[in-house]
Amino acid sequence: MNHGNNQRLYINEVATRDGFQMESHFIPTDDKIALIDQLSTLGYAKIEVTSFTSPKAIPALRDGEEVMARIKRKPGVVYTALVPNLRGAERALDVNIDEFNIVMSTSETHNLSNLRMTREQSFAQLAEVIGLARGANVPVNVSLSCVFGCPMEGEVPQQTVLGWIDRFAALGVKGITLCDTTGMAYPTQVQSICSAAMARHPRLDFTAHFHNTRAMGLVNSVAAVEAGIRRFDMSLGGIGGCPYAPGATGNVATEDVVHMLQCMGYDTGMDLDGLISAAAQVAHLVQHELPSQLPRAGHRLTKHQPPADFPEIVARAAAKQGARTSARETLS
Amino acid sequence: MNHGNNQRLYINEVATRDGFQMESHFIPTDDKIALIDQLSTLGYAKIEVTSFTSPKAIPALRDGEEVMARIKRKPGVVYTALVPNLRGAERALDVNIDEFNIVMSTSETHNLSNLRMTREQSFAQLAEVIGLARGANVPVNVSLSCVFGCPMEGEVPQQTVLGWIDRFAALGVKGITLCDTTGMAYPTQVQSICSAAMARHPRLDFTAHFHNTRAMGLVNSVAAVEAGIRRFDMSLGGIGGCPYAPGATGNVATEDVVHMLQCMGYDTGMDLDGLISAAAQVAHLVQHELPSQLPRAGHRLTKHQPPADFPEIVARAAAKQGARTSARETLS
């Protein structure tokens, strides 16, 4: 694997949307705002603040407008939100969102299960959202689910994935996020799909979004960066998941991936110590243990103390060495 | 990342030694034997059966002789054990071990903490073991700890690692295992150290041994295989760890790594479904949850059921589509 050579990568935080929407209890609005303000100082390219889905469908994010209105926006950071339809788009425009993140699945079964529409129905609805965005001069990113497989259908043909990218590209979207919704991606597949998509649409901003469901989140991130992907979705603490794949907990954890990428010589622009502090705050807010590993283990060069009896160990080892040396001297 | 092109890899199981020695309760001898007999059918190149350390130091493995004597050895599988010194070597020879696995650390502080000797003292003691092995015609593998960093000292210079490899190579050992004892390795470093070691000693059998402490166990495995490493230590369920690095739980899990390598097109020779069954047996024996992820998530193509109301979802979506089509027909 190649050294990063200070290649600039762009990190998007999704914990506040993709993560919080899965939590069983409501995170207070003030806490969400304080966390996002903390995140804004850490070097992120983009923060997915909330979702303008129906408050009945996702009550955890029913405070989207208030959160968007009250966070302190840092210049240079893109504050995005999930926008499912025209109604959501209007709500997002009212609070001056920087970008619409629209979602549909490349798998018919997953799209029906998750969005209760056929893919064609989703596409028609999202085309209207894209039209509204164009009028309002707001860029649109499309998060395509199940790009690396569907937990109900199995493999999703690469041609199907590329076909949906083509259709959205034709509508003038700015970016496409290739989502491994339930952690089915593996490195050589990531390389293949990312390369094909980028070759076909060199002017689109592609983002990779991995889950660590089968322990491959980090290796898939390296596969994507080696294929030329420069933008990554991650979730602090590894929170979030997909309800349609039991056991499939966990977006890839921001702190774990950033730590690896920094070790490898990539420029993530991120403050790693700040991320570990923010992950502790996320753990406090969600009130459960996080799947991420760095907060428990520390940076790779975190120094641990030797055992308490280390001085005695050293002294005994030296005494044995001395005894041997004396014995050898007596013999010679 | 490259497709595996059916490249043959050789998998060593270490759960029964490296894993079980860390468990707080004694695994009954009969259970150990039954598990190893089960593992022998799964395609492993090598199984680290036990340790011939002092039964006082590691009571969990005090039944080493009985286990070695009673397992059914499958031809072609190498049954190895950790041998710390001449006394252990004699015990191992008494039960016709196939290989000695000897251990020391490339870090002085870690060697003193773990083995209560200086590295020179360890080397002198291990040289005697190697001498005995040569006389008995038993091959020796050296597991070098802290090759990718020491939890107490920090970086271990690559020249230090290569220096210890040179000294053991000069004594005629068959193989060297490069151990990431506390999960400090990262992919570009793995590439660099593995390549340097193999270039310097093309006739030694090198094995990589990773921990998943900082979520990089799988990506480091890919880095090693891309550097040309063909032998890997793994632990079913991801059990085992190092007591000198708090939070540093977990050898890389056999089932997680084998699943990834098979997805990528490598020939591991392993029976993946058998591994998942064996991991369930390990969980039963250790009586705690395993860090591995595949037993919870299943293979990447494990099919999940759509939501229970899927037929109604489909019917409603079709009805909406029909309504739209009718409306359009009425207009035209």
Short mmCIF file of C-alpha atoms in Angstrom, two decimals, chain A residues 52-278:
data_model
loop_
_atom_site.label_atom_id
_atom_site.label_comp_id
_atom_site.label_asym_id
_atom_site.label_seq_id
_atom_site.Cartn_x
_atom_site.Cartn_y
_atom_site.Cartn_z
CA PHE A 52 -35.84 16.94 7.16
CA THR A 53 -37.85 13.74 7.14
CA SER A 54 -41.32 13.73 8.67
CA PRO A 55 -40.97 14.25 12.45
CA LYS A 56 -43.40 11.36 12.84
CA ALA A 57 -41.15 9.02 10.86
CA ILE A 58 -37.94 10.02 12.66
CA PRO A 59 -38.85 11.71 15.95
CA ALA A 60 -35.19 11.65 17.02
CA LEU A 61 -34.53 14.44 14.49
CA ARG A 62 -37.79 16.37 14.85
CA ASP A 63 -35.76 19.45 15.91
CA GLY A 64 -33.97 19.82 12.55
CA GLU A 65 -34.94 23.44 11.96
CA GLU A 66 -33.98 24.60 15.44
CA VAL A 67 -30.62 22.80 15.31
CA MET A 68 -29.80 24.26 11.87
CA ALA A 69 -30.85 27.74 12.96
CA ARG A 70 -28.89 27.80 16.18
CA ILE A 71 -25.53 26.15 15.32
CA LYS A 72 -22.58 28.49 14.71
CA ARG A 73 -21.63 27.87 11.10
CA LYS A 74 -17.93 27.88 10.46
CA PRO A 75 -16.95 29.28 7.04
CA GLY A 76 -15.61 26.52 4.82
CA VAL A 77 -17.63 23.74 6.47
CA VAL A 78 -20.60 22.49 4.43
CA TYR A 79 -23.68 21.96 6.63
CA THR A 80 -25.85 19.41 4.89
CA ALA A 81 -29.03 17.55 5.79
CA LEU A 82 -31.03 14.63 4.49
CA VAL A 83 -33.91 15.84 2.36
CA PRO A 84 -36.39 13.12 1.38
CA ASN A 85 -38.92 15.08 -0.69
CA LEU A 86 -40.25 18.53 -1.69
CA ARG A 87 -41.71 19.18 1.75
CA GLY A 88 -38.35 18.43 3.37
CA ALA A 89 -36.55 20.51 0.76
CA GLU A 90 -38.71 23.53 1.58
CA ARG A 91 -38.00 23.11 5.29
CA ALA A 92 -34.27 22.86 4.53
CA LEU A 93 -34.32 25.97 2.35
CA ASP A 94 -36.07 27.90 5.14
CA VAL A 95 -33.00 27.38 7.34
CA ASN A 96 -30.50 28.04 4.54
CA ILE A 97 -29.02 24.61 4.26
CA ASP A 98 -25.69 24.51 2.32
CA GLU A 99 -26.52 21.29 0.46
CA PHE A 100 -29.32 18.77 0.05
CA ASN A 101 -28.39 15.17 0.68
CA ILE A 102 -30.98 13.03 -1.10
CA VAL A 103 -31.23 9.27 -0.70
CA MET A 104 -32.41 6.30 -2.64
CA SER A 105 -31.35 2.69 -2.97
CA THR A 106 -29.94 0.86 -5.97
CA SER A 107 -31.85 -2.22 -4.73
CA GLU A 108 -35.63 -2.37 -5.38
CA THR A 109 -36.31 -4.46 -2.27
CA HIS A 110 -34.25 -2.19 -0.03
CA ASN A 111 -35.80 0.95 -1.50
CA LEU A 112 -39.30 -0.41 -0.93
CA SER A 113 -38.40 -1.56 2.60
CA ASN A 114 -36.69 1.65 3.60
CA LEU A 115 -38.53 4.33 1.61
CA ARG A 116 -41.81 2.52 0.86
CA MET A 117 -41.57 3.39 -2.82
CA THR A 118 -40.23 1.77 -5.95
CA ARG A 119 -36.91 3.09 -7.17
CA GLU A 120 -38.70 4.79 -10.06
CA GLN A 121 -41.06 6.52 -7.63
CA SER A 122 -38.08 7.66 -5.54
CA PHE A 123 -36.27 8.92 -8.61
CA ALA A 124 -39.31 10.90 -9.77
CA GLN A 125 -39.70 12.48 -6.34
CA LEU A 126 -35.99 13.28 -6.05
CA ALA A 127 -35.98 14.79 -9.54
CA GLU A 128 -38.49 17.33 -8.22
CA VAL A 129 -36.21 18.05 -5.25
CA ILE A 130 -33.27 18.54 -7.61
CA GLY A 131 -35.38 20.95 -9.66
CA LEU A 132 -36.19 22.99 -6.56
CA ALA A 133 -32.52 22.97 -5.52
CA ARG A 134 -31.44 24.26 -8.93
CA GLY A 135 -33.87 27.17 -8.61
CA ALA A 136 -32.53 27.94 -5.13
CA ASN A 137 -28.90 27.48 -6.23
CA VAL A 138 -28.31 24.77 -3.62
CA PRO A 139 -26.00 21.90 -4.58
CA VAL A 140 -27.31 18.34 -4.34
CA ASN A 141 -25.54 15.19 -3.23
CA VAL A 142 -27.15 11.79 -3.82
CA SER A 143 -26.47 9.06 -1.27
CA LEU A 144 -27.02 5.80 -3.13
CA SER A 145 -27.72 2.91 -0.77
CA CYS A 146 -26.72 -0.73 -1.28
CA VAL A 147 -24.05 0.09 -3.86
CA PHE A 148 -21.99 -2.88 -2.67
CA GLY A 149 -24.87 -5.28 -2.09
CA CYS A 150 -28.38 -5.55 -0.64
CA PRO A 151 -29.03 -7.46 2.57
CA MET A 152 -32.28 -8.82 1.08
CA GLU A 153 -31.43 -9.26 -2.63
CA GLY A 154 -27.70 -10.08 -2.39
CA GLU A 155 -25.39 -8.74 -5.09
CA VAL A 156 -26.46 -5.54 -6.85
CA PRO A 157 -25.06 -5.63 -10.40
CA GLN A 158 -22.43 -2.97 -11.04
CA GLN A 159 -24.33 -1.94 -14.18
CA THR A 160 -27.39 -1.20 -12.02
CA VAL A 161 -25.32 1.03 -9.75
CA LEU A 162 -23.70 2.83 -12.68
CA GLY A 163 -27.10 3.24 -14.33
CA TRP A 164 -28.51 5.14 -11.33
CA ILE A 165 -25.38 7.29 -11.14
CA ASP A 166 -25.84 8.15 -14.84
CA ARG A 167 -29.45 9.18 -14.31
CA PHE A 168 -28.63 11.48 -11.40
CA ALA A 169 -25.59 12.88 -13.21
CA ALA A 170 -27.89 13.78 -16.11
CA LEU A 171 -29.97 15.86 -13.67
CA GLY A 172 -26.89 17.91 -12.74
CA VAL A 173 -26.21 16.78 -9.17
CA LYS A 174 -22.88 17.81 -7.69
CA GLY A 175 -21.94 14.60 -5.93
CA ILE A 176 -22.72 10.94 -5.38
CA THR A 177 -22.08 9.01 -2.19
CA LEU A 178 -21.46 5.31 -2.70
CA CYS A 179 -23.00 3.77 0.42
CA ASP A 180 -22.17 0.36 1.81
CA THR A 181 -25.41 0.43 3.76
CA THR A 182 -25.03 -2.88 5.58
CA GLY A 183 -21.32 -3.60 5.41
CA MET A 184 -21.25 -5.93 2.42
CA ALA A 185 -18.37 -4.23 0.60
CA TYR A 186 -14.95 -5.87 0.27
CA PRO A 187 -11.72 -4.27 -0.91
CA THR A 188 -11.40 -5.52 -4.49
CA GLN A 189 -15.08 -4.76 -5.14
CA VAL A 190 -14.63 -1.26 -3.69
CA GLN A 191 -11.69 -0.71 -6.00
CA SER A 192 -13.70 -1.90 -8.98
CA ILE A 193 -16.91 0.08 -8.38
CA CYS A 194 -15.18 3.30 -7.30
CA SER A 195 -12.84 3.23 -10.29
CA ALA A 196 -15.66 2.54 -12.74
CA ALA A 197 -17.86 5.31 -11.32
CA MET A 198 -15.07 7.89 -11.32
CA ALA A 199 -13.91 6.99 -14.82
CA ARG A 200 -17.46 7.42 -16.12
CA HIS A 201 -18.13 10.72 -14.33
CA PRO A 202 -14.82 12.47 -13.75
CA ARG A 203 -16.49 15.76 -12.80
CA LEU A 204 -18.78 14.40 -10.07
CA ASP A 205 -17.65 14.57 -6.43
CA PHE A 206 -17.70 10.96 -5.23
CA THR A 207 -17.86 10.13 -1.53
CA ALA A 208 -17.45 6.69 0.04
CA HIS A 209 -19.60 5.63 2.98
CA PHE A 210 -18.65 2.38 4.69
CA HIS A 211 -19.99 0.33 7.56
CA ASN A 212 -17.80 -1.86 9.74
CA THR A 213 -20.35 -4.67 10.03
CA ARG A 214 -17.95 -7.35 8.86
CA ALA A 215 -14.76 -5.66 10.18
CA MET A 216 -13.83 -4.37 6.70
CA GLY A 217 -14.64 -0.67 7.19
CA LEU A 218 -11.02 0.44 7.39
CA VAL A 219 -9.65 -1.79 4.65
CA ASN A 220 -12.48 -0.65 2.36
CA SER A 221 -11.57 2.97 3.11
CA VAL A 222 -8.00 2.29 2.00
CA ALA A 223 -9.28 0.51 -1.12
CA ALA A 224 -11.40 3.57 -1.93
CA VAL A 225 -8.61 6.07 -1.37
CA GLU A 226 -6.31 3.96 -3.56
CA ALA A 227 -9.01 4.03 -6.24
CA GLY A 228 -8.96 7.83 -6.08
CA ILE A 229 -11.84 8.64 -3.71
CA ARG A 230 -11.06 11.76 -1.67
CA ARG A 231 -14.29 12.25 0.33
CA PHE A 232 -15.48 9.99 3.13
CA ASP A 233 -18.53 9.78 5.35
CA MET A 234 -17.79 8.62 8.90
CA SER A 235 -19.62 8.53 12.20
CA LEU A 236 -18.05 9.46 15.54
CA GLY A 237 -17.90 6.44 17.79
CA GLY A 238 -19.16 4.27 14.91
CA ILE A 239 -22.81 4.93 15.81
CA GLY A 240 -25.61 4.34 13.31
CA GLY A 241 -26.58 1.36 11.21
CA CYS A 242 -29.37 -0.10 9.17
CA PRO A 243 -32.47 -1.64 10.73
CA TYR A 244 -32.97 -4.05 7.82
CA ALA A 245 -29.84 -6.08 8.55
CA PRO A 246 -29.80 -7.52 12.07
CA GLY A 247 -26.41 -7.22 13.74
CA ALA A 248 -25.37 -4.66 11.18
CA THR A 249 -24.39 -2.00 13.65
CA GLY A 250 -22.03 0.69 12.85
CA ASN A 251 -20.91 3.22 10.39
CA VAL A 252 -17.15 3.22 10.24
CA ALA A 253 -15.88 5.27 13.20
CA THR A 254 -14.42 8.68 12.37
CA GLU A 255 -11.67 8.50 14.98
CA ASP A 256 -10.58 4.99 13.92
CA VAL A 257 -10.39 5.84 10.21
CA VAL A 258 -8.77 9.26 10.67
CA HIS A 259 -6.13 7.73 12.95
CA MET A 260 -5.28 5.14 10.29
CA LEU A 261 -5.23 7.64 7.43
CA GLN A 262 -2.97 9.97 9.42
CA CYS A 263 -0.60 7.08 10.25
CA MET A 264 -0.46 6.33 6.52
CA GLY A 265 0.55 9.89 5.67
CA TYR A 266 -2.72 11.31 4.36
CA ASP A 267 -3.75 14.87 5.18
CA THR A 268 -7.23 14.56 6.64
CA GLY A 269 -7.24 18.09 8.02
CA MET A 270 -8.67 16.63 11.23
CA ASP A 271 -7.79 17.21 14.89
CA LEU A 272 -7.53 13.63 16.16
CA ASP A 273 -7.38 14.47 19.87
CA GLY A 274 -10.41 16.69 19.38
CA LEU A 275 -12.20 13.76 17.71
CA ILE A 276 -11.49 11.49 20.67
CA SER A 277 -12.93 14.13 23.02
CA ALA A 278 -15.96 14.54 20.77
#
